[in-house]
mmCIF file with all atom_site columns, C-alpha atoms in Angstrom:
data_model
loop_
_atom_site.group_PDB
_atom_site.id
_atom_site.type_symbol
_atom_site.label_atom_id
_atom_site.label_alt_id
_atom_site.label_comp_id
_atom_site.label_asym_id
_atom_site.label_entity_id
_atom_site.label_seq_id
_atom_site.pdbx_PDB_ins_code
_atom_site.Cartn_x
_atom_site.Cartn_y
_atom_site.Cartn_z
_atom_site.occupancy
_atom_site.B_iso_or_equiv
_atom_site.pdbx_formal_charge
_atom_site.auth_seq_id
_atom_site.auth_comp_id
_atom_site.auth_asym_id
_atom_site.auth_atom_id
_atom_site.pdbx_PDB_model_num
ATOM 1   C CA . UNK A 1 1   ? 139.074 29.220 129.540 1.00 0.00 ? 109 UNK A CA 1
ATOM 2   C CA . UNK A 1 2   ? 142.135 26.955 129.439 1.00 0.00 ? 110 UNK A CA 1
ATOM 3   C CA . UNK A 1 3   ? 142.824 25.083 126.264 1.00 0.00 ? 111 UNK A CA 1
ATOM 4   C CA . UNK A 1 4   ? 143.001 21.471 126.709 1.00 0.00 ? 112 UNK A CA 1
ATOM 5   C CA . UNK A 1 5   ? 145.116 19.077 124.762 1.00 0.00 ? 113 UNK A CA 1
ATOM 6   C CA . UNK A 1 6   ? 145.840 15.294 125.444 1.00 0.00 ? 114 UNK A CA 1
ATOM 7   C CA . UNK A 1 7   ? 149.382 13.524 124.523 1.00 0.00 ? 115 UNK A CA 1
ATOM 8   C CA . UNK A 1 8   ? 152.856 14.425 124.114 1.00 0.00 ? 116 UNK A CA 1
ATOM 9   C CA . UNK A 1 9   ? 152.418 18.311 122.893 1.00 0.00 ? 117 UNK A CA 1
ATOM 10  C CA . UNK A 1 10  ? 154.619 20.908 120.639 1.00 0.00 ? 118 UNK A CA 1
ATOM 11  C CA . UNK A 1 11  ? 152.966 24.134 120.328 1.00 0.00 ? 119 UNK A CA 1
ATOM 12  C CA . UNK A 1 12  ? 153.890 26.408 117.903 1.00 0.00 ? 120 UNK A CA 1
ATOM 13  C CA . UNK A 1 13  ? 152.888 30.139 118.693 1.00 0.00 ? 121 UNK A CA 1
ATOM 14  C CA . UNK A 1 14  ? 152.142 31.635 115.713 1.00 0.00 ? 122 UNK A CA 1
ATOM 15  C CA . UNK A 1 15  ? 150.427 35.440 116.492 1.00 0.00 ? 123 UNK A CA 1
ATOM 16  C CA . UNK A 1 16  ? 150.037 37.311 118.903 1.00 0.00 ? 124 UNK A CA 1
ATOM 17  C CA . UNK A 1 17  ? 147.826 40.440 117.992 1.00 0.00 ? 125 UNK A CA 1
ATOM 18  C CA . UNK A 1 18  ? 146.843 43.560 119.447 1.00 0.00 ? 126 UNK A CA 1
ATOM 19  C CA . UNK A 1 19  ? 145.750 46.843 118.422 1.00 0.00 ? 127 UNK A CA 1
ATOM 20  C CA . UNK A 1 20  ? 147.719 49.055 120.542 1.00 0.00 ? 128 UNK A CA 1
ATOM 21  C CA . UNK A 1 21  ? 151.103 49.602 119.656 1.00 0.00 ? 129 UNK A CA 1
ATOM 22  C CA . UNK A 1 22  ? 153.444 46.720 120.769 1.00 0.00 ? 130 UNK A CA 1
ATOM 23  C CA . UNK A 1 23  ? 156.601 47.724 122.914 1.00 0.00 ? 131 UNK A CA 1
ATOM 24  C CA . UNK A 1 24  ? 157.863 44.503 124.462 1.00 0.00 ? 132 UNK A CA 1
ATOM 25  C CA . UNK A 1 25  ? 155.352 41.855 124.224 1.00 0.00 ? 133 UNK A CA 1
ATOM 26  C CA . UNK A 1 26  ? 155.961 38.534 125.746 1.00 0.00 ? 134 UNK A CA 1
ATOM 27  C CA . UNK A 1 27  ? 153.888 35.143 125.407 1.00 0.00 ? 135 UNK A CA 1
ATOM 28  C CA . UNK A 1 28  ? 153.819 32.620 128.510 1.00 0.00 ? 136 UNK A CA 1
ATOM 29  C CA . UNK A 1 29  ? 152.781 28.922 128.205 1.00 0.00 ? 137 UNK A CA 1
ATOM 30  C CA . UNK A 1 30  ? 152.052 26.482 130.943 1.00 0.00 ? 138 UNK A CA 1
ATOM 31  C CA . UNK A 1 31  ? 150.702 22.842 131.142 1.00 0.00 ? 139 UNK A CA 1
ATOM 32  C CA . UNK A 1 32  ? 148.916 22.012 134.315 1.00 0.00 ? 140 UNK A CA 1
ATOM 33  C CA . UNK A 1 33  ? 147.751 18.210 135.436 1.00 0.00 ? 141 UNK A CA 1
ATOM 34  C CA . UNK A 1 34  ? 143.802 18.416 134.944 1.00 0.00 ? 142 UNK A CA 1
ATOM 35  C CA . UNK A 1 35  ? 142.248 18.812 138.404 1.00 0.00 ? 143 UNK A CA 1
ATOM 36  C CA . UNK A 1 36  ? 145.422 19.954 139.693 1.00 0.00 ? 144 UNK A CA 1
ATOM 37  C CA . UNK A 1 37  ? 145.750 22.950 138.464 1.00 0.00 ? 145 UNK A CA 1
ATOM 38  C CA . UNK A 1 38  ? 148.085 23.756 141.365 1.00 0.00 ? 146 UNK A CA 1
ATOM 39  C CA . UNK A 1 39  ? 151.015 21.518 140.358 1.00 0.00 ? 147 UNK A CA 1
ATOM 40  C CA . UNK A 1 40  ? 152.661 22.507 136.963 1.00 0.00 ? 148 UNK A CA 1
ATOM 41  C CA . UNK A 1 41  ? 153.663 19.904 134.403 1.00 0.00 ? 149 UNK A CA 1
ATOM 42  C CA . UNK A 1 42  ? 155.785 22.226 132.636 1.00 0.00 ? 150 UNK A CA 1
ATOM 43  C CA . UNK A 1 43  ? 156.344 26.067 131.703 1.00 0.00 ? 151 UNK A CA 1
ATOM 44  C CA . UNK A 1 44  ? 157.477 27.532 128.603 1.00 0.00 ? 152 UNK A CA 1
ATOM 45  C CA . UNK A 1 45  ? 160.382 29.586 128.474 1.00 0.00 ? 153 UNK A CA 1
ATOM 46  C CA . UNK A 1 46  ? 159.167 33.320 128.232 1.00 0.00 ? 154 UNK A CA 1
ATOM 47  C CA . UNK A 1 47  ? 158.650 34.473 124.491 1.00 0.00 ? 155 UNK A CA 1
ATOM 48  C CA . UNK A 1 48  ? 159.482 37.981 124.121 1.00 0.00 ? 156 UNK A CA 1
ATOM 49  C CA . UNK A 1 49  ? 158.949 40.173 121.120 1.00 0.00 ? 157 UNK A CA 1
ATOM 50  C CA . UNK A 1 50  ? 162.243 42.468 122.049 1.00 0.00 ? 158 UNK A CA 1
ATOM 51  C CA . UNK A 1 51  ? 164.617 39.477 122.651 1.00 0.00 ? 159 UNK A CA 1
ATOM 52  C CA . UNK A 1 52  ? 163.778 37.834 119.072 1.00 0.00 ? 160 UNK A CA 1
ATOM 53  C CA . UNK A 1 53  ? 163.752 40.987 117.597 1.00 0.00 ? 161 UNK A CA 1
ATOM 54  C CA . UNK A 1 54  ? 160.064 40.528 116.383 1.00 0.00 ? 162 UNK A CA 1
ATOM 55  C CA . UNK A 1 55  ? 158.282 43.915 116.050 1.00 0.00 ? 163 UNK A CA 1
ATOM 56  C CA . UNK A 1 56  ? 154.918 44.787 115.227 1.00 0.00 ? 164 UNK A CA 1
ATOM 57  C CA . UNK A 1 57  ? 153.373 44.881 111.723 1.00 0.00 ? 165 UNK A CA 1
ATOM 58  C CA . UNK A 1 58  ? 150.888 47.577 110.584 1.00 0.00 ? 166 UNK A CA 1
ATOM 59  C CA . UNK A 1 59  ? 148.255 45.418 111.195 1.00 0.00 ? 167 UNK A CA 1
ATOM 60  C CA . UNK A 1 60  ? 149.760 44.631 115.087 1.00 0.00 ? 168 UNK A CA 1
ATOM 61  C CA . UNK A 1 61  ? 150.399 41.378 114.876 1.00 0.00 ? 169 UNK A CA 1
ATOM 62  C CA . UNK A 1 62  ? 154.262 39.982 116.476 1.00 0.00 ? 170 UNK A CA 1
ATOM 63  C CA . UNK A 1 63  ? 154.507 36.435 115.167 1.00 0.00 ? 171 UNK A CA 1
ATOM 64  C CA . UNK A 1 64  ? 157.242 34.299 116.887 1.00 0.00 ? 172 UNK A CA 1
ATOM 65  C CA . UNK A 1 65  ? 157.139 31.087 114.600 1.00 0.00 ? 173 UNK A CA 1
ATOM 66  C CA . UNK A 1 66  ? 158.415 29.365 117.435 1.00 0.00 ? 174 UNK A CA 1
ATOM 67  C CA . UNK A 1 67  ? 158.115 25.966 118.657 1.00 0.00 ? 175 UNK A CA 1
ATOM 68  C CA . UNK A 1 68  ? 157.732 24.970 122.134 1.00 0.00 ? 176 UNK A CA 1
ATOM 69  C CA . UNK A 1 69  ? 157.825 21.137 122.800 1.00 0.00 ? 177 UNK A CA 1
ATOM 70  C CA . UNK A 1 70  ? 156.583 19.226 125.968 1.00 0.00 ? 178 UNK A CA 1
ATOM 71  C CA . UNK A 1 71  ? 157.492 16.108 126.578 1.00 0.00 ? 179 UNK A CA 1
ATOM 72  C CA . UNK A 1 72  ? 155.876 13.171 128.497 1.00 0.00 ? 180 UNK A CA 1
ATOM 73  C CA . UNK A 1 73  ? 152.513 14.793 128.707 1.00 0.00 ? 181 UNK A CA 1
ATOM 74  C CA . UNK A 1 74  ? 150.164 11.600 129.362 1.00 0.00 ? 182 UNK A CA 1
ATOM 75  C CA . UNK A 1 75  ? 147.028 13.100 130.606 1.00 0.00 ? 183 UNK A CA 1
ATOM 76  C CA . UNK A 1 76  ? 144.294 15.643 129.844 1.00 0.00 ? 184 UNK A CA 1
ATOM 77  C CA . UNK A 1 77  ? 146.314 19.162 130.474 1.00 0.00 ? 185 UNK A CA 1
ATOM 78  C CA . UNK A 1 78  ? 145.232 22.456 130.664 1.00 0.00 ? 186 UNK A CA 1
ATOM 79  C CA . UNK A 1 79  ? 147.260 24.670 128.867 1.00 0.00 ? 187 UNK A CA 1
ATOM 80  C CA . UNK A 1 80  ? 147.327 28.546 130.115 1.00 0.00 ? 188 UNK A CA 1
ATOM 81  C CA . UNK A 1 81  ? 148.314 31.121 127.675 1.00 0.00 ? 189 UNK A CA 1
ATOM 82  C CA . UNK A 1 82  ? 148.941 35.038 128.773 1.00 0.00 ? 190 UNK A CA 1
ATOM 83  C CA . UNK A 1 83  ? 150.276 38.055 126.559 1.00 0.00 ? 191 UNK A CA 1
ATOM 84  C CA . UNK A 1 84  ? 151.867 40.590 128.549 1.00 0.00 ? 192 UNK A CA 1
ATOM 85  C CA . UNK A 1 85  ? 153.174 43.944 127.373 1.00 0.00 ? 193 UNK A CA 1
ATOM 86  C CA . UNK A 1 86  ? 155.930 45.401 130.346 1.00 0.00 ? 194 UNK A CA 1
ATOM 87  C CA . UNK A 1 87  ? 154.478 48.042 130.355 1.00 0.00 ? 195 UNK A CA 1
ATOM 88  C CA . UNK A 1 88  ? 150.724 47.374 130.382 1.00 0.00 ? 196 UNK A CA 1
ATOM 89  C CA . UNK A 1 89  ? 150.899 44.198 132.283 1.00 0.00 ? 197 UNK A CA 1
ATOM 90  C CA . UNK A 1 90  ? 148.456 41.308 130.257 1.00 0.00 ? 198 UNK A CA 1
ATOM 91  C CA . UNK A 1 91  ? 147.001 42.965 127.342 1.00 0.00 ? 199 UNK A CA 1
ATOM 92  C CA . UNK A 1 92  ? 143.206 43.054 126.434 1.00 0.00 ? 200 UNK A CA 1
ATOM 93  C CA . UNK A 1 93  ? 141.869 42.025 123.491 1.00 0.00 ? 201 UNK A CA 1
ATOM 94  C CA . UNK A 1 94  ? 144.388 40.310 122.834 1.00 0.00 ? 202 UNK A CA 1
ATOM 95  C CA . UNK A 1 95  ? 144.132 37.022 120.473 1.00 0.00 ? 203 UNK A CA 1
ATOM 96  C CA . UNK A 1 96  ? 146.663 34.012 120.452 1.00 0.00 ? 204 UNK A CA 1
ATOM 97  C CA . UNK A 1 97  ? 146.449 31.283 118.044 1.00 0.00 ? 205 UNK A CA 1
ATOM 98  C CA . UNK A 1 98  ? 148.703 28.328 118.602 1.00 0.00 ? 206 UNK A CA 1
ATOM 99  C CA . UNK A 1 99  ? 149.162 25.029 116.825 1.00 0.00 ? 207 UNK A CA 1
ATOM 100 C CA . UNK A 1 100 ? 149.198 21.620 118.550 1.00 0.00 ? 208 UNK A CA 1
ATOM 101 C CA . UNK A 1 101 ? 150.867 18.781 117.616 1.00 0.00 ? 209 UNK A CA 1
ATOM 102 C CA . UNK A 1 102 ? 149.939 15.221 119.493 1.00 0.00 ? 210 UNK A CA 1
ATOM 103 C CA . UNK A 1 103 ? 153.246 13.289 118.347 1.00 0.00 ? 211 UNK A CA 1
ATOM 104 C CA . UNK A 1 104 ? 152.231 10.179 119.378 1.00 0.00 ? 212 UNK A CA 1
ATOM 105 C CA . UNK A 1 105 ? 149.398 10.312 116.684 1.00 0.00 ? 213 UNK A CA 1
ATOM 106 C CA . UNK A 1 106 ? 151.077 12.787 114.279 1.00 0.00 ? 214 UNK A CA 1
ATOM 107 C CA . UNK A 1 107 ? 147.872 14.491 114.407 1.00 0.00 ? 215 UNK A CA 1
ATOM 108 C CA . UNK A 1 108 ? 147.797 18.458 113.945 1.00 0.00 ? 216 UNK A CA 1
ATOM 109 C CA . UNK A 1 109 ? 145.037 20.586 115.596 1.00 0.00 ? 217 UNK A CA 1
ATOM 110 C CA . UNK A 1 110 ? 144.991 24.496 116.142 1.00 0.00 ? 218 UNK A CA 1
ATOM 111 C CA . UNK A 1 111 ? 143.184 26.103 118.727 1.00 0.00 ? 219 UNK A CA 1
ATOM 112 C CA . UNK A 1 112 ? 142.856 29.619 119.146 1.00 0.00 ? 220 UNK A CA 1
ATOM 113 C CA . UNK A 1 113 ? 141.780 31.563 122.759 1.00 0.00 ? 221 UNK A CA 1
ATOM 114 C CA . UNK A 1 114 ? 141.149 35.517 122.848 1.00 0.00 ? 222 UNK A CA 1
ATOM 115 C CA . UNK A 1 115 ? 141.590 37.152 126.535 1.00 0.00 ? 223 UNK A CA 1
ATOM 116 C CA . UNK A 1 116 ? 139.668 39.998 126.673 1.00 0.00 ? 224 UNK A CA 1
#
């Protein structure tokens, strides 16, 4: 299911993980409008373990420490978060955890979402 957030959002990727070797592994993030989820609020630029040089650990996790800021985000949003490897298309069993950061209250909560 979609993660939702409320407020003006940074989200920080912090892993992605999966047990298969990693080639080129890429991380998307987009905010929808709740009920709408037809009209994008914003998309994140593409995150992609080859062009930031990230590469897989033993334990196959890429971390990006990357953060991705949204601005002007006033209402419940959903946020949709795929891993993709080119070559395998979106990745199973794959787990993202994410940081987000409501700026308007300075308050910090992470959310994690596994796509299997």
């Amino acid at each position: 299911d979609p993660l939702i957030f409320k407020g003006n959002l940074s989200i920080e990727i912090l892993h992605c993980k999966h047990a298969a070797t990693l080639n080129n592994v890429e991380v998307h993030v987009k905010v929808w409008e709740e009920n709408s989820l037809k009209r994008s609020i914003g998309s994140s630029e593409v995150l992609s373990s080859k062009t930031n040089k990230q590469s897989a650990g033993p334990t196959g996790t890429v971390e990006w420490n990357r953060t991705l800021t949204f601005k002007d985000i006033s209402v419940d949003s959903w946020i949709g978060i795929s891993c993709r490897d080119s070559k395998l298309g979106i990745i199973g069993n794959t787990s993202i955890s994410l940081r987000a950061i409501d700026r308007a209250s300075a308050s910090k909560e992470t959310k994690s979402t596994t796509r299997s």
